[in-house]
CSV table of C-alpha atoms and ligand atoms in Angstrom, one decimal:
chain,number,residue,atom,x,y,z
O,1340,MET,CA,57.6,-51.1,8.2
O,1341,THR,CA,54.2,-50.6,6.5
O,1342,VAL,CA,51.1,-48.7,7.4
O,1343,ASP,CA,47.5,-49.2,6.2
O,1344,ARG,CA,47.3,-45.7,4.7
O,1345,PRO,CA,50.4,-43.5,4.4
O,1346,LYS,CA,49.9,-40.0,5.7
O,1347,PHE,CA,51.0,-38.6,2.3
O,1348,SER,CA,49.8,-40.1,-0.9
O,1349,GLU,CA,52.8,-38.8,-2.9
O,1350,PRO,CA,56.4,-39.1,-1.7
O,1351,LEU,CA,58.1,-36.1,-0.1
O,1352,HIS,CA,61.8,-35.9,-1.0
O,1353,VAL,CA,64.7,-34.2,0.8
O,1354,GLY,CA,66.4,-33.2,-2.5
O,1355,ARG,CA,63.5,-32.1,-4.8
O,1356,PRO,CA,65.0,-29.5,-7.2
O,1357,ASN,CA,63.8,-25.9,-7.2
O,1358,ILE,CA,63.0,-25.0,-10.8
O,1359,GLY,CA,62.6,-21.3,-11.1
O,1360,ASP,CA,61.2,-19.5,-14.2
O,1361,ARG,CA,60.8,-22.1,-16.9
O,1362,ALA,CA,60.2,-19.6,-19.7
O,1363,ARG,CA,63.4,-17.8,-18.8
O,1364,LEU,CA,65.2,-21.2,-18.8
O,1365,ALA,CA,63.8,-22.1,-22.2
O,1366,ASP,CA,64.8,-18.7,-23.6
O,1367,ARG,CA,68.4,-19.2,-22.4
O,1368,ILE,CA,68.5,-22.7,-23.8
O,1369,ASN,CA,67.1,-21.6,-27.1
O,1370,GLY,CA,69.7,-18.8,-27.2
O,1371,ALA,CA,72.5,-21.4,-26.8
O,1372,LEU,CA,70.9,-23.5,-29.6
O,1373,ASP,CA,70.6,-20.4,-31.8
O,1374,ARG,CA,74.3,-19.5,-31.2
O,1375,LEU,CA,75.4,-23.0,-31.9
O,1376,TRP,CA,77.6,-22.7,-28.9
O,1377,LEU,CA,77.0,-25.5,-26.3
O,1378,SER,CA,80.1,-25.8,-24.1
O,1379,ASN,CA,83.7,-24.6,-23.7
O,1380,ASP,CA,83.4,-21.2,-22.1
O,1381,GLY,CA,80.1,-20.2,-23.7
O,1382,VAL,CA,78.4,-16.9,-22.8
O,1383,LEU,CA,76.1,-18.5,-20.3
O,1384,VAL,CA,78.9,-20.2,-18.4
O,1385,ARG,CA,80.8,-16.9,-18.3
O,1386,GLU,CA,77.8,-15.0,-17.0
O,1387,PHE,CA,77.2,-17.7,-14.4
O,1388,GLU,CA,80.8,-17.5,-13.3
O,1389,GLU,CA,80.7,-13.7,-13.1
O,1390,ARG,CA,77.5,-13.8,-11.0
O,1391,VAL,CA,78.8,-16.5,-8.6
O,1392,ALA,CA,82.0,-14.6,-8.1
O,1393,ALA,CA,80.1,-11.4,-7.4
O,1394,LEU,CA,77.7,-13.1,-5.0
O,1395,THR,CA,80.6,-14.7,-3.1
O,1396,GLY,CA,82.8,-11.6,-3.2
O,1397,THR,CA,85.6,-13.5,-4.9
O,1398,ARG,CA,87.9,-12.6,-7.7
O,1399,HIS,CA,87.6,-15.8,-9.6
O,1400,CYS,CA,85.0,-18.5,-10.3
O,1401,VAL,CA,85.9,-21.6,-12.3
O,1402,THR,CA,82.8,-23.7,-13.0
O,1403,THR,CA,83.0,-27.5,-13.2
O,1404,CYS,CA,80.7,-30.3,-14.2
O,1405,ASN,CA,80.1,-31.1,-10.5
O,1406,ALA,CA,81.6,-30.4,-7.1
O,1407,THR,CA,83.4,-33.7,-6.9
O,1408,THR,CA,85.6,-32.9,-9.9
O,1409,GLY,CA,85.8,-29.3,-8.6
O,1410,LEU,CA,87.4,-30.7,-5.4
O,1411,GLN,CA,89.8,-32.8,-7.3
O,1412,ILE,CA,90.9,-29.9,-9.5
O,1413,ALA,CA,91.2,-27.6,-6.4
O,1414,ALA,CA,93.4,-30.2,-4.6
O,1415,GLN,CA,95.7,-30.6,-7.6
O,1416,ALA,CA,95.8,-26.8,-8.3
O,1417,ALA,CA,96.9,-26.5,-4.6
O,1418,GLY,CA,99.8,-28.8,-5.3
O,1419,ILE,CA,98.4,-31.9,-3.6
O,1420,LYS,CA,99.5,-35.1,-5.3
O,1421,ALA,CA,98.9,-38.8,-5.3
O,1422,GLY,CA,100.3,-40.4,-2.1
O,1423,ASP,CA,99.9,-37.2,-0.1
O,1424,GLU,CA,97.7,-37.1,3.0
O,1425,VAL,CA,94.9,-34.6,3.4
O,1426,ILE,CA,93.0,-34.1,6.6
O,1427,VAL,CA,89.2,-34.0,6.1
O,1428,PRO,CA,86.2,-34.6,8.4
O,1429,SER,CA,84.6,-38.0,8.4
O,1430,PHE,CA,81.2,-36.4,8.9
O,1431,THR,CA,80.5,-35.4,5.3
O,1432,CYS,CA,79.1,-36.7,2.1
O,1433,VAL,CA,81.3,-39.5,1.0
O,1434,ALA,CA,81.9,-37.5,-2.2
O,1435,THR,CA,84.3,-35.3,-0.3
O,1436,ALA,CA,86.5,-38.3,0.6
O,1437,GLN,CA,86.1,-40.1,-2.7
O,1438,ALA,CA,87.1,-37.0,-4.6
O,1439,LEU,CA,90.5,-37.2,-2.9
O,1440,ALA,CA,90.8,-41.0,-3.0
O,1441,TRP,CA,90.0,-41.1,-6.7
O,1442,ILE,CA,93.1,-39.0,-7.5
O,1443,GLY,CA,95.3,-41.1,-5.2
O,1444,VAL,CA,95.3,-38.7,-2.2
O,1445,VAL,CA,94.9,-40.3,1.2
O,1446,PRO,CA,92.1,-38.8,3.2
O,1447,VAL,CA,92.9,-38.8,6.9
O,1448,PHE,CA,89.7,-38.4,8.9
O,1449,CYS,CA,89.3,-36.0,11.8
O,1450,ASP,CA,86.5,-35.7,14.3
O,1451,LEU,CA,83.9,-33.0,14.3
O,1452,GLU,CA,83.3,-29.9,16.5
O,1453,GLU,CA,79.8,-30.3,17.8
O,1454,LYS,CA,78.3,-26.8,17.1
O,1455,SER,CA,79.0,-26.7,13.4
O,1456,ALA,CA,79.5,-30.4,12.8
O,1457,GLY,CA,82.6,-29.3,10.9
O,1458,ALA,CA,86.3,-30.3,11.4
O,1459,ASP,CA,87.5,-29.9,15.0
O,1460,PRO,CA,90.7,-27.7,14.6
O,1461,ALA,CA,92.4,-29.3,17.6
O,1462,HIS,CA,91.9,-32.8,16.2
O,1463,VAL,CA,93.1,-31.6,12.8
O,1464,GLU,CA,96.3,-30.4,14.4
O,1465,GLN,CA,96.8,-33.7,16.2
O,1466,LEU,CA,96.6,-35.6,12.9
O,1467,ILE,CA,99.2,-33.5,11.0
O,1468,GLY,CA,102.2,-35.7,10.2
O,1469,PRO,CA,105.1,-35.8,7.8
O,1470,ARG,CA,103.0,-36.8,4.8
O,1471,THR,CA,100.2,-34.2,5.4
O,1472,ARG,CA,99.9,-31.8,2.4
O,1473,GLY,CA,96.6,-30.2,3.0
O,1474,ILE,CA,93.4,-29.7,4.9
O,1475,VAL,CA,89.8,-29.7,3.6
O,1476,GLY,CA,87.1,-28.2,5.8
O,1477,VAL,CA,83.5,-28.9,5.0
O,1478,HIS,CA,80.5,-26.5,5.8
O,1479,VAL,CA,78.2,-29.4,6.6
O,1480,PHE,CA,74.5,-28.5,6.1
O,1481,GLY,CA,75.6,-25.0,5.3
O,1482,SER,CA,76.9,-24.2,8.8
O,1483,PRO,CA,80.3,-22.6,8.4
O,1484,CYS,CA,83.0,-24.9,10.0
O,1485,PRO,CA,85.5,-23.3,12.4
O,1486,ILE,CA,87.1,-21.2,9.6
O,1487,ASP,CA,89.4,-19.0,11.6
O,1488,PRO,CA,90.9,-21.7,13.8
O,1489,LEU,CA,91.4,-23.9,10.8
O,1490,THR,CA,93.0,-21.1,8.9
O,1491,ASP,CA,95.3,-20.6,11.9
O,1492,VAL,CA,96.3,-24.3,12.0
O,1493,ALA,CA,96.9,-24.4,8.2
O,1494,ALA,CA,99.0,-21.2,8.3
O,1495,ARG,CA,101.2,-22.5,11.2
O,1496,HIS,CA,101.9,-25.7,9.4
O,1497,GLY,CA,102.3,-24.2,5.9
O,1498,LEU,CA,99.4,-26.3,4.5
O,1499,PRO,CA,96.9,-25.3,1.9
O,1500,LEU,CA,93.4,-25.0,3.2
O,1501,LEU,CA,90.4,-25.8,1.0
O,1502,PHE,CA,86.7,-25.8,1.8
O,1503,ASP,CA,84.0,-28.1,0.5
O,1504,ALA,CA,81.2,-25.5,0.4
O,1505,ALA,CA,78.8,-27.8,-1.4
O,1506,HIS,CA,76.0,-26.9,1.0
O,1507,ALA,CA,76.9,-23.3,1.8
O,1508,PHE,CA,76.2,-21.3,-1.3
O,1509,GLY,CA,74.8,-17.9,-0.3
O,1510,ASN,CA,75.7,-18.3,3.4
O,1511,THR,CA,78.0,-16.1,5.5
O,1512,TYR,CA,80.6,-16.5,8.2
O,1513,LEU,CA,81.1,-13.5,10.4
O,1514,ARG,CA,78.9,-11.6,7.9
O,1515,ASP,CA,81.3,-12.4,5.0
O,1516,PRO,CA,80.1,-14.6,2.2
O,1517,ILE,CA,81.3,-18.2,2.2
O,1518,GLY,CA,83.6,-18.5,-0.9
O,1519,GLY,CA,86.5,-16.2,0.0
O,1520,PHE,CA,88.0,-18.3,2.8
O,1521,GLY,CA,91.1,-20.5,2.6
O,1522,LEU,CA,92.9,-21.0,-0.7
O,1523,ALA,CA,89.7,-21.9,-2.5
O,1524,GLU,CA,86.1,-23.1,-1.8
O,1525,VAL,CA,84.1,-25.5,-3.9
O,1526,PHE,CA,80.3,-25.2,-4.4
O,1527,SER,CA,77.9,-27.8,-5.7
O,1528,PHE,CA,75.0,-26.9,-8.0
O,1529,HIS,CA,73.7,-30.5,-8.2
O,1530,ALA,CA,70.0,-30.8,-8.8
O,1531,THR,CA,69.4,-31.4,-5.1
O,1532,LYS,CA,71.0,-28.1,-4.1
O,1533,PHE,CA,68.9,-25.1,-3.6
O,1534,VAL,CA,70.6,-23.3,-6.5
O,1535,ASN,CA,71.1,-25.9,-9.2
O,1536,SER,CA,72.5,-26.3,-12.7
O,1537,PHE,CA,71.2,-29.8,-13.1
O,1538,GLU,CA,74.8,-31.0,-12.4
O,1539,GLY,CA,77.5,-28.5,-11.7
O,1540,GLY,CA,80.1,-27.1,-9.4
O,1541,ALA,CA,82.3,-24.1,-9.0
O,1542,ILE,CA,85.8,-23.4,-7.5
O,1543,VAL,CA,86.0,-19.8,-6.2
O,1544,THR,CA,89.2,-18.2,-5.1
O,1545,ASN,CA,91.0,-14.8,-4.6
O,1546,ASP,CA,94.3,-16.3,-5.8
O,1547,ASP,CA,95.0,-15.3,-9.4
O,1548,GLU,CA,97.6,-18.0,-10.1
O,1549,PHE,CA,95.6,-20.7,-8.4
O,1550,ALA,CA,92.6,-19.7,-10.5
O,1551,GLU,CA,94.6,-19.9,-13.7
O,1552,ARG,CA,95.9,-23.3,-12.8
O,1553,ALA,CA,92.4,-24.6,-12.0
O,1554,ARG,CA,91.0,-23.2,-15.2
O,1555,THR,CA,93.8,-24.8,-17.2
O,1556,MET,CA,93.4,-28.2,-15.4
O,1557,ARG,CA,89.7,-28.1,-16.1
O,1558,ASN,CA,90.4,-28.0,-19.8
O,1559,MET,CA,92.8,-30.8,-20.6
O,1560,GLY,CA,95.7,-28.8,-19.1
O,1561,SER,CA,95.4,-26.4,-22.0
O,1562,ASN,CA,95.7,-22.7,-21.1
O,1563,GLY,CA,94.0,-19.6,-22.7
O,1564,ASP,CA,96.6,-19.7,-25.5
O,1565,ARG,CA,95.7,-23.3,-26.2
O,1566,GLU,CA,99.1,-24.5,-25.0
O,1567,VAL,CA,99.1,-27.6,-22.9
O,1568,VAL,CA,101.0,-26.6,-19.8
O,1569,SER,CA,100.0,-29.0,-17.0
O,1570,THR,CA,98.2,-32.2,-16.2
O,1571,GLY,CA,94.5,-31.8,-16.6
O,1572,THR,CA,91.1,-33.3,-17.0
O,1573,VAL,CA,87.9,-32.4,-18.8
O,1574,ALA,CA,85.4,-31.0,-16.3
O,1575,ARG,CA,83.7,-28.1,-18.1
O,1576,MET,CA,80.2,-26.9,-17.3
O,1577,HIS,CA,78.1,-26.7,-20.4
O,1578,GLU,CA,75.7,-24.1,-21.6
O,1579,ILE,CA,72.5,-25.9,-20.7
O,1580,SER,CA,73.7,-26.3,-17.1
O,1581,ALA,CA,74.7,-22.6,-16.9
O,1582,ALA,CA,71.2,-21.7,-18.3
O,1583,MET,CA,69.7,-23.6,-15.4
O,1584,GLY,CA,72.2,-22.1,-13.0
O,1585,LEU,CA,71.4,-18.6,-14.0
O,1586,THR,CA,67.7,-19.2,-13.8
O,1587,SER,CA,68.2,-20.6,-10.4
O,1588,LEU,CA,70.3,-17.6,-9.3
O,1589,ASP,CA,67.5,-15.3,-10.5
O,1590,ALA,CA,65.1,-17.0,-8.0
O,1591,MET,CA,67.7,-17.6,-5.2
O,1592,ASP,CA,66.2,-15.1,-2.8
O,1593,GLU,CA,62.7,-16.6,-3.2
O,1594,PHE,CA,64.1,-20.2,-2.6
O,1595,ILE,CA,65.8,-19.0,0.6
O,1596,GLU,CA,62.5,-17.4,1.7
O,1597,VAL,CA,60.7,-20.7,1.2
O,1598,ASN,CA,63.4,-22.6,3.0
O,1599,GLU,CA,63.3,-20.1,5.9
O,1600,ARG,CA,59.6,-20.4,6.2
O,1601,ASN,CA,59.8,-24.2,6.2
O,1602,HIS,CA,62.6,-24.2,8.7
O,1603,ALA,CA,60.6,-21.9,11.0
O,1604,CYS,CA,57.6,-24.1,10.7
O,1605,TYR,CA,59.6,-27.2,11.7
O,1606,LEU,CA,61.1,-25.3,14.6
O,1607,GLU,CA,57.7,-24.3,15.9
O,1608,ASN,CA,56.1,-27.7,15.5
O,1609,LEU,CA,59.0,-29.7,16.9
O,1610,ALA,CA,59.7,-27.4,19.8
O,1611,ALA,CA,57.7,-29.5,22.3
O,1612,VAL,CA,58.8,-32.9,21.0
O,1613,PRO,CA,61.2,-34.3,23.6
O,1614,GLY,CA,64.5,-35.6,22.2
O,1615,VAL,CA,64.1,-34.3,18.7
O,1616,GLN,CA,66.2,-31.2,18.2
O,1617,LEU,CA,66.5,-29.1,15.0
O,1618,ARG,CA,70.1,-28.3,14.1
O,1619,SER,CA,70.4,-24.6,13.9
O,1620,GLN,CA,72.4,-22.1,11.7
O,1621,PRO,CA,74.5,-19.6,13.5
O,1622,ALA,CA,72.6,-16.5,14.7
O,1623,GLY,CA,73.1,-13.3,12.6
O,1624,GLU,CA,74.4,-15.1,9.6
O,1625,ARG,CA,72.7,-15.5,6.2
O,1626,ALA,CA,71.8,-19.2,5.7
O,1627,ASN,CA,70.1,-20.9,2.7
O,1628,HIS,CA,68.5,-23.5,5.0
O,1629,GLN,CA,68.6,-26.0,2.2
O,1630,TYR,CA,68.9,-28.9,4.7
O,1631,VAL,CA,66.6,-29.3,7.6
O,1632,VAL,CA,68.3,-31.7,10.0
O,1633,VAL,CA,67.0,-33.0,13.3
O,1634,GLU,CA,69.1,-34.8,15.9
O,1635,VAL,CA,67.2,-37.7,17.7
O,1636,ASP,CA,68.3,-38.4,21.2
O,1637,GLU,CA,66.8,-41.9,21.9
O,1638,ARG,CA,67.4,-41.6,25.6
O,1639,VAL,CA,64.9,-38.7,25.7
O,1640,SER,CA,62.6,-39.4,22.8
O,1641,GLY,CA,62.4,-43.2,23.4
O,1642,VAL,CA,62.7,-43.7,19.7
O,1643,HIS,CA,65.9,-44.4,17.7
O,1644,ARG,CA,66.6,-42.3,14.6
O,1645,ASP,CA,66.3,-45.4,12.5
O,1646,GLN,CA,62.8,-46.1,13.9
O,1647,LEU,CA,61.7,-42.6,13.1
O,1648,HIS,CA,63.2,-43.0,9.7
O,1649,ALA,CA,61.1,-46.1,9.1
O,1650,VAL,CA,57.9,-44.4,10.4
O,1651,LEU,CA,58.5,-41.5,8.0
O,1652,HIS,CA,59.3,-43.7,5.0
O,1653,ALA,CA,56.1,-45.8,5.7
O,1654,ASN,CA,54.2,-42.5,5.4
O,1655,ASN,CA,55.9,-41.4,2.2
O,1656,VAL,CA,58.3,-39.0,3.8
O,1657,LEU,CA,61.6,-39.9,2.3
O,1658,ALA,CA,63.8,-38.5,5.1
O,1659,ARG,CA,67.5,-39.1,4.7
O,1660,ARG,CA,70.2,-40.2,7.2
O,1661,TYR,CA,72.7,-37.6,6.0
O,1662,PHE,CA,75.5,-38.5,6.7
O,1663,HIS,CA,75.3,-42.0,7.9
O,1664,PRO,CA,77.5,-44.0,7.9
O,1665,ALA,CA,80.5,-41.7,8.3
O,1666,CYS,CA,83.3,-41.8,5.7
O,1667,HIS,CA,85.6,-43.8,7.9
O,1668,GLN,CA,82.9,-46.5,8.4
O,1669,VAL,CA,82.6,-47.3,4.6
O,1670,GLU,CA,84.9,-48.9,2.1
O,1671,PRO,CA,87.5,-48.4,0.9
O,1672,PHE,CA,88.4,-46.5,4.1
O,1673,ARG,CA,87.0,-48.8,6.8
O,1674,SER,CA,89.5,-51.6,6.0
O,1675,ARG,CA,92.5,-49.3,6.2
O,1676,ALA,CA,91.7,-47.6,9.5
O,1677,GLU,CA,95.4,-47.3,10.4
O,1678,LEU,CA,95.8,-45.1,7.3
O,1679,HIS,CA,92.5,-43.2,7.2
O,1680,ALA,CA,91.3,-43.1,10.9
O,1681,PRO,CA,94.4,-43.3,13.1
O,1682,LEU,CA,92.6,-41.6,16.0
O,1683,PRO,CA,89.2,-42.4,17.4
O,1684,LEU,CA,86.3,-40.3,16.1
O,1685,PRO,CA,83.7,-40.6,18.9
O,1686,ARG,CA,81.8,-37.4,18.2
O,1687,THR,CA,81.4,-38.3,14.6
O,1688,GLU,CA,80.2,-41.8,15.5
O,1689,ALA,CA,77.7,-40.4,17.9
O,1690,LEU,CA,76.3,-37.9,15.5
O,1691,VAL,CA,75.9,-40.2,12.5
O,1692,ASP,CA,73.6,-42.3,14.6
O,1693,ARG,CA,71.3,-39.3,15.5
O,1694,VAL,CA,70.8,-37.2,12.3
O,1695,LEU,CA,67.9,-37.2,10.0
O,1696,ALA,CA,67.3,-34.7,7.1
O,1697,LEU,CA,63.7,-33.8,6.4
O,1698,PRO,CA,62.0,-32.6,3.2
O,1699,THR,CA,62.1,-28.9,2.4
O,1700,GLY,CA,62.4,-26.6,-0.7
O,1701,THR,CA,59.8,-25.2,-3.0
O,1702,SER,CA,58.0,-28.5,-3.4
O,1703,VAL,CA,57.2,-28.7,0.3
O,1704,GLY,CA,54.4,-26.5,1.8
O,1705,VAL,CA,53.8,-25.6,5.5
O,1706,GLU,CA,50.8,-28.0,5.7
O,1707,GLN,CA,53.2,-30.8,4.7
O,1708,VAL,CA,55.8,-29.7,7.2
O,1709,ARG,CA,53.1,-29.7,9.9
O,1710,GLY,CA,52.1,-33.2,8.8
O,1711,ILE,CA,55.7,-34.4,9.0
O,1712,CYS,CA,56.0,-32.9,12.5
O,1713,GLU,CA,52.8,-34.7,13.6
O,1714,LEU,CA,54.3,-38.0,12.5
O,1715,ILE,CA,57.4,-37.4,14.5
O,1716,ALA,CA,55.5,-36.2,17.5
O,1717,ASP,CA,53.2,-39.2,17.4
O,1718,ALA,CA,56.1,-41.6,17.1
O,1719,VAL,CA,57.8,-40.1,20.1
O,1720,ARG,CA,54.5,-40.0,22.1
O,1721,ASP,CA,53.9,-43.7,21.3
O,1722,ALA,CA,57.5,-44.6,22.3
O,1723,LEU,CA,57.2,-42.8,25.6
O,1724,GLY,CA,53.9,-44.5,26.3
O,1725,ASP,CA,52.1,-41.3,26.7
O,1726,VAL,CA,49.3,-41.8,24.1
O,1727,ALA,CA,47.0,-38.8,23.9
O,1728,PRO,CA,43.3,-39.4,24.7
B,211,T4K,N1,80.5,-32.4,-0.8
B,211,T4K,C1,79.4,-32.5,-0.1
B,211,T4K,C2,79.4,-32.1,1.3
B,211,T4K,C3,78.2,-33.0,-0.7
B,211,T4K,O1,77.1,-33.2,0.0
B,211,T4K,C4,78.2,-33.4,-2.0
B,211,T4K,C5,77.1,-33.9,-2.7
B,211,T4K,C6,79.4,-33.2,-2.8
B,211,T4K,C7,80.5,-32.7,-2.1
B,211,T4K,C8,79.5,-33.6,-4.2
B,211,T4K,O2,78.7,-32.7,-5.0
B,211,T4K,P1,78.4,-33.1,-6.5
B,211,T4K,O3,79.7,-33.7,-7.1
B,211,T4K,O4,77.2,-34.0,-6.5
B,211,T4K,O5,78.1,-31.8,-7.2
B,211,T4K,C9,72.7,-36.4,-3.2
B,211,T4K,C10,73.3,-35.6,-4.3
B,211,T4K,O6,73.4,-36.4,-5.4
B,211,T4K,C11,74.7,-35.1,-3.9
B,211,T4K,O7,75.1,-34.1,-4.8
B,211,T4K,C12,74.7,-34.5,-2.5
B,211,T4K,N2,76.0,-34.0,-2.1
B,211,T4K,C13,74.1,-35.5,-1.5
B,211,T4K,C14,74.0,-34.9,-0.1
B,211,T4K,O8,72.8,-35.8,-1.9
B,211,T4K,P2,72.1,-38.9,-2.9
B,211,T4K,O9,72.8,-40.1,-3.2
B,211,T4K,O10,71.5,-38.7,-1.5
B,211,T4K,O11,71.0,-38.5,-4.0
B,211,T4K,P3,69.7,-39.2,-4.4
B,211,T4K,O12,69.7,-39.7,-5.8
B,211,T4K,O13,69.3,-40.2,-3.4
B,211,T4K,O14,68.7,-38.0,-4.3
B,211,T4K,C15,68.3,-37.4,-3.1
B,211,T4K,C16,66.8,-37.2,-3.1
B,211,T4K,O15,66.4,-36.2,-4.0
B,211,T4K,C17,65.9,-38.4,-3.4
B,211,T4K,O16,64.8,-38.5,-2.5
B,211,T4K,C18,65.5,-38.2,-4.8
B,211,T4K,C19,65.4,-36.6,-4.9
B,211,T4K,N3,65.7,-36.1,-6.3
B,211,T4K,C20,67.0,-36.2,-6.8
B,211,T4K,C21,67.3,-35.7,-8.0
B,211,T4K,C22,68.7,-35.8,-8.5
B,211,T4K,C23,64.7,-35.5,-7.0
B,211,T4K,O17,63.5,-35.5,-6.5
B,211,T4K,N4,65.0,-35.0,-8.2
B,211,T4K,C24,66.2,-35.1,-8.8
B,211,T4K,O18,66.4,-34.6,-9.9
B,211,T4K,O19,73.1,-37.7,-3.1
């Protein structure tokens, strides 16, 4: 679809990075250059790990080069091996499933629970079979998945429970910080995340032995005494990443304020638009609001999510269909449904058809948010044939 004159002259992105204090970042990078220490447990990486652990109230933080590798290390440190099955929601970034598949683990996809869009604990339990060796919950868009019921299922079946918390840094569940649940949780600090280290991830845990295994696996299987004691990979965060991560942490509260402001503006300006509903974060919890996601109900709005997506793109609003298609709908998983999706996933298939992530973050102002909402409201009004005079 094209329009004569897009509403916005410059593209508005969903994942524009927040930068923070450039002078502070430059100082930190210069410090690393002066010290001639660029990777392998440098002082910036250690400081970043300490601050992430403190913010999440966990005993250990093991940084990684990204969350995908962090998930792989966490799975292996939990004793999950090639050929094992792990239950994971299909409604997530495909990185969650690929992380497992890449190390030979078989992701078995469960359906979602509608409120959080996270794993449905009852469905998880139905899928547990003789080859199941773990469960990975995902806090999609930062909304905590049903942590307590999943913990209960995992405990009853003696399975390790991990959480992909790529979207949930800084968020809480029943007032406790995300990070301390399950055996371990994994954050992403990718450039598109509200706290970023260019690329980066972190495994946080309260389990001392697990942390030691993860730290060793991250560094060629070599422990603190430089003895090779286990299988391993190389997945270290480097000092330049940690410099950015620390600078991002310094400004974290300001980033959240901006995201809250934008979220409130979307809420206000979309409230009267029929069939377009903002997905909310749970009341009373801290939320980073790094993803603003609407659900489009075509039966009410008269417009399908994909049409709205096309209208927005034609106007330079680069909205994203996170997460469409679902993991079980893409290769290599789609062709092996008997393995990866043995039970139907109707709620996932319905939601992937309705979701649309909209631009937010420090590069997006309220005037732009209002403009995006106008585009959405106009598209719905046109579709419903109720053109304003
Ligand atoms: N688990 C979950 C639930 C995840 O969502 C992710 C990743 C992971 C695990 C794995 O985390 P990492 O291993 O990456 O740490 C992006 C991100 O690359 C990805 O990290 C993220 N989730 C996913 C939700 O979003 P794409 O393919 O949508 O990225 P891309 O290149 O299309 O960029 C998104 C938008 O941001 C574009 O409009 C361009 C803009 N952008 C991007 C970058 C990198 C910028 O303006 N500046 C930039 O520097 O995956």
